mmCIF file of C-alpha atoms in Angstrom:
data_model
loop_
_atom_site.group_PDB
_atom_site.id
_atom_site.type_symbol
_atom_site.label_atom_id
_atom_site.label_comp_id
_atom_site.label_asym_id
_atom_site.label_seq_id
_atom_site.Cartn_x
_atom_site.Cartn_y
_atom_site.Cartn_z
ATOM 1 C CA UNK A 26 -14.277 -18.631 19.205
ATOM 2 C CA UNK A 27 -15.463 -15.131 20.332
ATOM 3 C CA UNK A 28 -17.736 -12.939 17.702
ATOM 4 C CA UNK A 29 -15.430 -9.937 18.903
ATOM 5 C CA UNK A 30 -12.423 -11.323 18.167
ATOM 6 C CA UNK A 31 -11.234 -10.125 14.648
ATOM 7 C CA UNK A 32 -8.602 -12.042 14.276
ATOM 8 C CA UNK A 33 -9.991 -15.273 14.064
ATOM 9 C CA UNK A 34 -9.354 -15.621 10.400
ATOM 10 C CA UNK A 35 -6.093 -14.580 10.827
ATOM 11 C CA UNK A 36 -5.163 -17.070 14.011
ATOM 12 C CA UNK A 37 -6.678 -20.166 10.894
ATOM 13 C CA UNK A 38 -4.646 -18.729 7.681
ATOM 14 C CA UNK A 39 -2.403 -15.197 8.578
ATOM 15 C CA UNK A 40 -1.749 -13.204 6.004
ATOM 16 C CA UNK A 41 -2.189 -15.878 3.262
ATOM 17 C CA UNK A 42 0.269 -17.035 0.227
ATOM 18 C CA UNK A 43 -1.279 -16.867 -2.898
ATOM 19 C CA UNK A 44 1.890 -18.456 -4.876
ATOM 20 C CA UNK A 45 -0.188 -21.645 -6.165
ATOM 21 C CA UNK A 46 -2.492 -19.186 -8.385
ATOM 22 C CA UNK A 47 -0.125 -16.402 -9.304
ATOM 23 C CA UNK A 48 -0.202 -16.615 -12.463
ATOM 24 C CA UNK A 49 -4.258 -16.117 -12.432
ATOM 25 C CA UNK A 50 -4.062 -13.893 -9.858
ATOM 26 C CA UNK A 51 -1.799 -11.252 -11.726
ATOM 27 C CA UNK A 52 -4.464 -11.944 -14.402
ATOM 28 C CA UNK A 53 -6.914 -10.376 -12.537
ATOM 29 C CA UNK A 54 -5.216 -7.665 -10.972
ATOM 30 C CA UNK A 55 -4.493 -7.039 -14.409
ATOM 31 C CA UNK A 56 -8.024 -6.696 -15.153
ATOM 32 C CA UNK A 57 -8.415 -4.455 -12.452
ATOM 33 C CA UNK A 58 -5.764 -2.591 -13.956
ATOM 34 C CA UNK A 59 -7.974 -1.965 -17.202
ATOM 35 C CA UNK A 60 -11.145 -1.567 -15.730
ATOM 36 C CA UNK A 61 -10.218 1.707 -14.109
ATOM 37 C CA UNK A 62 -8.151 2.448 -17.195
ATOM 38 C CA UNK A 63 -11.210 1.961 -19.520
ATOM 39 C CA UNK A 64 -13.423 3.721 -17.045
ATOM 40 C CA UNK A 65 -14.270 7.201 -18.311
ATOM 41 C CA UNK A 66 -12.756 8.658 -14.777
ATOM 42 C CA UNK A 67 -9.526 6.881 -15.005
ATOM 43 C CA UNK A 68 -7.712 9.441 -16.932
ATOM 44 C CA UNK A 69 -8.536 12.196 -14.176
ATOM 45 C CA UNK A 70 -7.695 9.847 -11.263
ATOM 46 C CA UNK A 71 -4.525 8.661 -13.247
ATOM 47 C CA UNK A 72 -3.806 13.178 -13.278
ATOM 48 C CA UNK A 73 -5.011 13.588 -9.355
ATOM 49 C CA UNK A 74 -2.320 10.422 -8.790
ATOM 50 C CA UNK A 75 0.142 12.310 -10.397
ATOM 51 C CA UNK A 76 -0.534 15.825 -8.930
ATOM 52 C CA UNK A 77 -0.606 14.230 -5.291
ATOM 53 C CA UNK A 78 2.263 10.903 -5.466
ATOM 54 C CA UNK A 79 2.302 11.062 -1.957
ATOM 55 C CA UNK A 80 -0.533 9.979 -1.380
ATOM 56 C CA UNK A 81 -2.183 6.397 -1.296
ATOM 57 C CA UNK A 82 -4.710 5.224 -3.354
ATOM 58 C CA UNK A 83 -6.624 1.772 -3.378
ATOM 59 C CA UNK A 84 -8.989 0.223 -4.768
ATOM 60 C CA UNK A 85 -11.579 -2.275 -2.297
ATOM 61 C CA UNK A 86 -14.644 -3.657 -1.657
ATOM 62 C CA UNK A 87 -17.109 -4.921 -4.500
ATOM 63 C CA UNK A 88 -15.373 -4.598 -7.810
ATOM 64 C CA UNK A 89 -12.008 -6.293 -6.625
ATOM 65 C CA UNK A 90 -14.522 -9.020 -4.935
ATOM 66 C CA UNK A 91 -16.237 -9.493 -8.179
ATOM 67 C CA UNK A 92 -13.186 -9.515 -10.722
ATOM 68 C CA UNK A 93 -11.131 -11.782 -8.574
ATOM 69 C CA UNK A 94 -13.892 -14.736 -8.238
ATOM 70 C CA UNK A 95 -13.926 -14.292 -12.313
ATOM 71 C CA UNK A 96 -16.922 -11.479 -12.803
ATOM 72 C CA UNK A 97 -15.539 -8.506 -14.398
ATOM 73 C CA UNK A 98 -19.040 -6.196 -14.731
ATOM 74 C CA UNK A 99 -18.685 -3.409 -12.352
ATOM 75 C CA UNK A 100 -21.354 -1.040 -11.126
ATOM 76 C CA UNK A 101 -19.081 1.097 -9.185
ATOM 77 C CA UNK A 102 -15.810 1.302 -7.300
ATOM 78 C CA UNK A 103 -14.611 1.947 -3.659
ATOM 79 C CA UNK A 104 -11.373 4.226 -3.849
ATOM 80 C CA UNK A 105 -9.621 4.486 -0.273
ATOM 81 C CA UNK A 106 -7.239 7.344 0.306
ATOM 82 C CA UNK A 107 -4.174 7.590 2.818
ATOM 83 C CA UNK A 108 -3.022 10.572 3.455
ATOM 84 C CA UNK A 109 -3.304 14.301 4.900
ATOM 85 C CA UNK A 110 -4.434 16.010 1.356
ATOM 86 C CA UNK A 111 -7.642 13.823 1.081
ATOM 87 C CA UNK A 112 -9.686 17.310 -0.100
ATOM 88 C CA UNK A 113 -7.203 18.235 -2.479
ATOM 89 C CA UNK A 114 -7.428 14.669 -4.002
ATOM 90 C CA UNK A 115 -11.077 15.013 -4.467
ATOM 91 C CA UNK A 116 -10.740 18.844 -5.647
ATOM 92 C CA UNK A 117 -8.761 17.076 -8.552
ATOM 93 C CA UNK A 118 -11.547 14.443 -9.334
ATOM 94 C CA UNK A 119 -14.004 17.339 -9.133
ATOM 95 C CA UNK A 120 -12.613 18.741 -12.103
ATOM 96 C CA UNK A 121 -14.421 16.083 -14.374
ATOM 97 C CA UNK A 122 -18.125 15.208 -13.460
ATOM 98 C CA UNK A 123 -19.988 15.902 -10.498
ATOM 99 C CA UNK A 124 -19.523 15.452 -6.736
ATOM 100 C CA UNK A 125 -22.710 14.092 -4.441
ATOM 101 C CA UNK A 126 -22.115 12.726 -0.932
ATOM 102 C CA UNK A 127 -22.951 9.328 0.265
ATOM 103 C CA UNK A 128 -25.120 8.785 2.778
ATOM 104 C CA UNK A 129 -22.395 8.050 5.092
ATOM 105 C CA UNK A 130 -20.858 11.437 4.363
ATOM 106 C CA UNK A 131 -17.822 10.199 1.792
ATOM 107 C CA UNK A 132 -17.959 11.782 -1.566
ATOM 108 C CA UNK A 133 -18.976 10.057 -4.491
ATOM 109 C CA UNK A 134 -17.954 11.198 -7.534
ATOM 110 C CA UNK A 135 -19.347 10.611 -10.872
ATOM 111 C CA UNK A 136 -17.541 11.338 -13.944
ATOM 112 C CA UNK A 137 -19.045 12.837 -17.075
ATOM 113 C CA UNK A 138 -21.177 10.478 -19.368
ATOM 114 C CA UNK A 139 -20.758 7.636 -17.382
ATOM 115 C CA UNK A 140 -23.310 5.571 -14.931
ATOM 116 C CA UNK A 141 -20.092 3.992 -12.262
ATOM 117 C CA UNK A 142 -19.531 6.201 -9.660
ATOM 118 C CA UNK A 143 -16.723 5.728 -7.181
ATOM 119 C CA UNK A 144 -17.036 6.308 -3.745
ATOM 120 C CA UNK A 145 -13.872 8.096 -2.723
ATOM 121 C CA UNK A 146 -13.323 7.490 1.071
ATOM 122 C CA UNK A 147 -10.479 8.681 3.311
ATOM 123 C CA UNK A 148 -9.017 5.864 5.193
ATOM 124 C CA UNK A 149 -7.912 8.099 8.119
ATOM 125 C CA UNK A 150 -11.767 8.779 8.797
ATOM 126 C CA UNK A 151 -12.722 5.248 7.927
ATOM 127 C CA UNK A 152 -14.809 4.362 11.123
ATOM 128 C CA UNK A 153 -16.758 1.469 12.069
ATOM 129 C CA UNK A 154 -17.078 2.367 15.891
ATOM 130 C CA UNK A 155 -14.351 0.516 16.775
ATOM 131 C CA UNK A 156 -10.730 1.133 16.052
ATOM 132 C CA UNK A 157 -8.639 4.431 14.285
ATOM 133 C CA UNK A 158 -7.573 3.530 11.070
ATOM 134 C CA UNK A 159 -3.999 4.883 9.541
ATOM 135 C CA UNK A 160 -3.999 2.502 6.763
ATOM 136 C CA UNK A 161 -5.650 0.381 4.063
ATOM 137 C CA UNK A 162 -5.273 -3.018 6.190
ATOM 138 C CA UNK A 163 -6.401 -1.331 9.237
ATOM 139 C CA UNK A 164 -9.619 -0.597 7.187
ATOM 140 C CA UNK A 165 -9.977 -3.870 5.918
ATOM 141 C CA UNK A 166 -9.932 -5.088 9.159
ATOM 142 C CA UNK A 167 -13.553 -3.178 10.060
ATOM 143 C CA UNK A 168 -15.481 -4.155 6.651
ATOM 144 C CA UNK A 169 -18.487 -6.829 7.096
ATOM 145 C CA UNK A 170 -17.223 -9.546 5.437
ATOM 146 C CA UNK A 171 -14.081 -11.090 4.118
ATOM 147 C CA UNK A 172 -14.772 -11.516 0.403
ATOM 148 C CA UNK A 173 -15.109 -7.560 0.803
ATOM 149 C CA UNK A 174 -12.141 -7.354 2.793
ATOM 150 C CA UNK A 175 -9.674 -7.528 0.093
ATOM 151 C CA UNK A 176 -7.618 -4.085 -1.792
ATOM 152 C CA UNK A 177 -5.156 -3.473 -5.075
ATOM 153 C CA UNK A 178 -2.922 -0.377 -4.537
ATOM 154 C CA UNK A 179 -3.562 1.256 -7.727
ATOM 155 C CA UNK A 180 -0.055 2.755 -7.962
ATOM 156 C CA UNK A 181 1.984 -0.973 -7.178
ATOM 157 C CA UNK A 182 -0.864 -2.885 -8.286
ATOM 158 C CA UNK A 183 -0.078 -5.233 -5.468
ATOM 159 C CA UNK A 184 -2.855 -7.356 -3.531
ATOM 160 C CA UNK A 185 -3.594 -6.311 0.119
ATOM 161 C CA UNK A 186 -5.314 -10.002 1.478
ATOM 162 C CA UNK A 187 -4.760 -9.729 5.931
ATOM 163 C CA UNK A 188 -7.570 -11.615 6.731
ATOM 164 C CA UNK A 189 -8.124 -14.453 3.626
ATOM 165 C CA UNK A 190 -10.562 -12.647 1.831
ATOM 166 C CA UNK A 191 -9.480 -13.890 -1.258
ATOM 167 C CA UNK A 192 -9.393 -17.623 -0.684
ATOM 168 C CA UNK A 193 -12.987 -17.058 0.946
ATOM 169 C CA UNK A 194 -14.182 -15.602 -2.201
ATOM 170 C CA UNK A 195 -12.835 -17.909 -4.163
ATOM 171 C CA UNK A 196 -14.316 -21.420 -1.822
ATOM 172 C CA UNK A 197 -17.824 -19.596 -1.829
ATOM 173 C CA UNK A 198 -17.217 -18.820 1.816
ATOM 174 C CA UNK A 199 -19.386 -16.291 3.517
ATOM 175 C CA UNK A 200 -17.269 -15.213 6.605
ATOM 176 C CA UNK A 201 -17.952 -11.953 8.645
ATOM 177 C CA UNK A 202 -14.458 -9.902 9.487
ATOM 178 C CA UNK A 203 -15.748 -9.617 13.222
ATOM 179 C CA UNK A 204 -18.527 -8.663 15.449
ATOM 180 C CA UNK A 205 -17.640 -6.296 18.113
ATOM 181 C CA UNK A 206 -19.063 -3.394 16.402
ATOM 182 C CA UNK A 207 -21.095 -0.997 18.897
ATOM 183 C CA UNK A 208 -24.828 -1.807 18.938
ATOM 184 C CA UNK A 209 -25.484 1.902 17.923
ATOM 185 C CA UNK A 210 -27.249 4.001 15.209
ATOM 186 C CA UNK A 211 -25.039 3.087 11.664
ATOM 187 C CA UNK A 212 -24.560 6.881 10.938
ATOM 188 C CA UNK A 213 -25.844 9.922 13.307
ATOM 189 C CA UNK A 214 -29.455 9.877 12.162
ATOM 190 C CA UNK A 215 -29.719 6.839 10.630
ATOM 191 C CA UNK A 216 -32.339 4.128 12.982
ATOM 192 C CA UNK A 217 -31.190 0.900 11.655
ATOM 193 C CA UNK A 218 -28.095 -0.029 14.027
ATOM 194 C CA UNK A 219 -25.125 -1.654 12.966
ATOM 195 C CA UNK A 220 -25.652 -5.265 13.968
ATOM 196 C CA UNK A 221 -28.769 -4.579 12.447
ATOM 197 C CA UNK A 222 -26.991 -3.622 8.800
ATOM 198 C CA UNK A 223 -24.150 -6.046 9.226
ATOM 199 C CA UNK A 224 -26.940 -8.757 9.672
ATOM 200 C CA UNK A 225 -28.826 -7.746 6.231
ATOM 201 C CA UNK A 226 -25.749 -7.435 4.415
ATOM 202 C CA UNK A 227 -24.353 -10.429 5.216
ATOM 203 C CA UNK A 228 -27.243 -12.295 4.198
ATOM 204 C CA UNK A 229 -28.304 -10.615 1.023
ATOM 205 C CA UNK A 230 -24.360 -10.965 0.301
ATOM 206 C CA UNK A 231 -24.481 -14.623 0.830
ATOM 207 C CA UNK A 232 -27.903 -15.006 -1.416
ATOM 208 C CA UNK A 233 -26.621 -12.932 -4.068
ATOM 209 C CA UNK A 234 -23.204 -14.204 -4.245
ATOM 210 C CA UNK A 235 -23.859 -17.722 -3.248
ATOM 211 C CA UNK A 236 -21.877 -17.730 -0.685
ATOM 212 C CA UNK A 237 -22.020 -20.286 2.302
ATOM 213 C CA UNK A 238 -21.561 -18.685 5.894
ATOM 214 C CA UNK A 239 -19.175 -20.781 7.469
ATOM 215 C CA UNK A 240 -20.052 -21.947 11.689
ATOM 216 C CA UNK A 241 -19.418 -18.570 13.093
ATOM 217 C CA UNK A 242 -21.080 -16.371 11.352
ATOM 218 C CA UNK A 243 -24.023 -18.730 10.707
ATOM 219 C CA UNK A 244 -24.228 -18.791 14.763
ATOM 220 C CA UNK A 245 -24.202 -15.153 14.921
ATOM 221 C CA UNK A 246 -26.831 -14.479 12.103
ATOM 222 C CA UNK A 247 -28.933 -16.991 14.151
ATOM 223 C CA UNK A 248 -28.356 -15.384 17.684
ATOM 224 C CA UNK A 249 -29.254 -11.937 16.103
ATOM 225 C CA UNK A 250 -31.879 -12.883 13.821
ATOM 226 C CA UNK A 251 -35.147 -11.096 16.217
ATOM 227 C CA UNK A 252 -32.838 -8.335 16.331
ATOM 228 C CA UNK A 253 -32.642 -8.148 12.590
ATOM 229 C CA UNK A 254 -36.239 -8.733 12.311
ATOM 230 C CA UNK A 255 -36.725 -5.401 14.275
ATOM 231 C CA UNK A 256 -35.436 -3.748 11.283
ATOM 232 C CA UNK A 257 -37.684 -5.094 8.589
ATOM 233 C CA UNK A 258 -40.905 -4.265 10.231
#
């Protein structure tokens, strides 16, 4: 199997049914549900929601990881936006706390009194080097790993799961979403490339979350390895 095909996951499991677990699953989403409602910037994203119902709003990355392989503490949250009023949906959040900018350029936003931030990131600008993206799967499909790779729209509260992110988080399987990405700078700037950051994060991800790379991405962290060295000296 080619690194550069993406859908190699997909090809093994498709879009995957989650029926044997619902019950637990809903659980969690559930939890998900409260986290953001208990979080001291959930009452102004709940009013920008409102103010702007045409527009999409999801929740990815780390904390839905975390909550559904059963850890519910949360340092921050990834918030991914569809739509064309992206500003005015962060003018909204603006109204509470303060707005800093990443260092890839997407605002974070951190509500009064309270230490988790959210990273509030525009899907239509979502770029990885390789593909547009025009929605939430489409950006799934360009994060580093699966286990990452997984979203709750925060208005349905339904799971987004294209490429078995779930089930990989949940077997303690470290599996990278794909490998094509352009052997250039990570951000204009920046030195490290991206091999060079997909390489790191994949393997303090799979130390930190004890996760096992499964034969693919344990050949490609081996063929790159020099490469990755590069970066730590």
């Amino acid at each position: 199997m080619s690194y550069a095909d993406p859908g190699h996951r997909e090809a093994m499991i498709g879009t995957s049914s989650i029926s044997k677990n619902a019950d637990s699953l809903s659980e969690r989403i559930n939890t998900a549900a409260r986290a953001i409602d208990m979080w001291h910037g959930g009452r102004a994203l709940s009013v920008a929601m409102k103010a702007l119902p045409h527009m999409g709003v999801h929740l990815a990355g780390g904390a839905v990881r975390d909550i559904l392989r059963g850890t519910n503490s949360i340092k921050d949250f990834d918030i991914f936006i569809t739509g064309e009023d992206f500003n005015e949906f962060v003018h909204c959040l603006a109204q509470v706390g303060t707005l800093e900018y990443g260092p890839f350029g997407s605002p974070r936003w951190l509500p009064h009194n309270h230490a988790a931030y959210a990273d509030i990131i525009s899907v239509n600008c979502f770029e990885n080097g390789v593909e547009s993206c025009y929605n939430i799967e489409d950006a799934l499909r360009q994060f580093d790993f699966t286990a990452n790779a997984v979203a709750i729209d925060l208005r349905t509260f339904s799971l987004h799961n294209p490429i078995g992110g779930l089930e990989d988080a949940q077997h303690g399987v470290m599996r990278g979403v794909r490998y094509d990405y352009p052997d250039e700078p990570i951000a204009p700037g920046q030195t490290l490339s991206r091999h060079q950051v997909l390489w790191l994060r994949i393997v303090h991800y799979s130390n930190a979350l004890n996760l096992k790379p499964d034969e693919i991405t344990r050949k490609w962290l081996e063929d790159h390895q020099r490469c990755a060295a590069a970066a730590l000296e």
